[in-house]
Amino acid sequence: MLYQKHILARLNELRKAEILCDVILTTDKGEKRIPVHRLVLAASSSYFNSFFTGTSLARFSRETSLSGISDEALEIIIDYIYSSKVLLTEDNIRDLLRLSSEFHLEYLKQECERFILKLIDCKNCLELRMLAGLYNCKELLSETRKFISRNFNAVRTTKAFHFISVDLLLEIISDEDLHVNTEDQVYEALSSWLNFDYKSRISSFPALLRVIRLPYLDRKLLTNEVEFDARESPQSQKLLSETMKNITACERNRTLMQSLGTNPRYESGCHL
């Protein structure tokens, strides 16, 4: 290990002194010129290996420009490759997570993921859940899912909740372990999301309504708000009509209720 650290430190010294560097990296957004060794970058990631050994002009060019990256971020990336050290902050973490994924720097990506795990709260958990899916961060994906489930009542009141995709909303409200006191809270979240942009979202309403445990909704909510939200969706109206026909029997016969796929969720207050 000491030998490896010595070699890495020596390579970094050579880079900073511009000794044996065979390519200069620049960005399309700045003026910084960073001399590096092709071999070191190629050994650090499959992205740079393909970049410098493939058929592109980068294989032969003395100077290569990278797009979609700032001078500052490029310096951080190169410093990490040569030193295995990085200073992560709330300001640079999203950009570095993206770049570590794009450049296939798996160890840096893991460090970014561990840092982000410490930042999860009700205001940012939805954004972080989307980042986890976008960059295939498995641990972050698992932890944000758990956090959203445990803190659903707080998360659903955030501004970010109104802007999530229908797929993410469907994933959240389909969760068997969603921590809610009543099913009404789940539907209220769905209704709030739907009515934030009713015209463009009503087509998604039938798929979302199917995962709501309708027999567990308060009867007034079911016959008033749900019926109103379904006013422009024939599919939802049909589902609601079928539910209303069976609801009396369901209330009297719990076995029938469960046979209709309407088991109650995990029942608990939010874990704030």
mmCIF file of N, CA, C and O in Angstrom, residues 7 56 68 195 200:
data_model
loop_
_atom_site.group_PDB
_atom_site.id
_atom_site.type_symbol
_atom_site.label_atom_id
_atom_site.label_comp_id
_atom_site.label_asym_id
_atom_site.label_seq_id
_atom_site.Cartn_x
_atom_site.Cartn_y
_atom_site.Cartn_z
ATOM 1 N N ILE A 7 3.931 5.737 -5.612
ATOM 2 C CA ILE A 7 3.853 5.832 -7.071
ATOM 3 C C ILE A 7 2.824 6.888 -7.478
ATOM 4 O O ILE A 7 3.066 7.718 -8.362
ATOM 5 N N SER A 56 -11.080 7.670 -32.242
ATOM 6 C CA SER A 56 -11.284 9.117 -32.324
ATOM 7 C C SER A 56 -9.943 9.845 -32.426
ATOM 8 O O SER A 56 -8.870 9.289 -32.144
ATOM 9 N N GLY A 68 -19.275 19.754 -21.478
ATOM 10 C CA GLY A 68 -20.173 19.535 -20.353
ATOM 11 C C GLY A 68 -19.498 19.542 -19.003
ATOM 12 O O GLY A 68 -20.021 18.969 -18.035
ATOM 13 N N ASN A 195 -54.058 17.765 -9.320
ATOM 14 C CA ASN A 195 -54.673 19.072 -9.541
ATOM 15 C C ASN A 195 -53.668 20.203 -9.704
ATOM 16 O O ASN A 195 -54.052 21.319 -10.054
ATOM 17 N N SER A 200 -52.880 18.053 -18.020
ATOM 18 C CA SER A 200 -51.824 17.198 -18.569
ATOM 19 C C SER A 200 -51.660 15.894 -17.790
ATOM 20 O O SER A 200 -51.046 14.945 -18.290
#
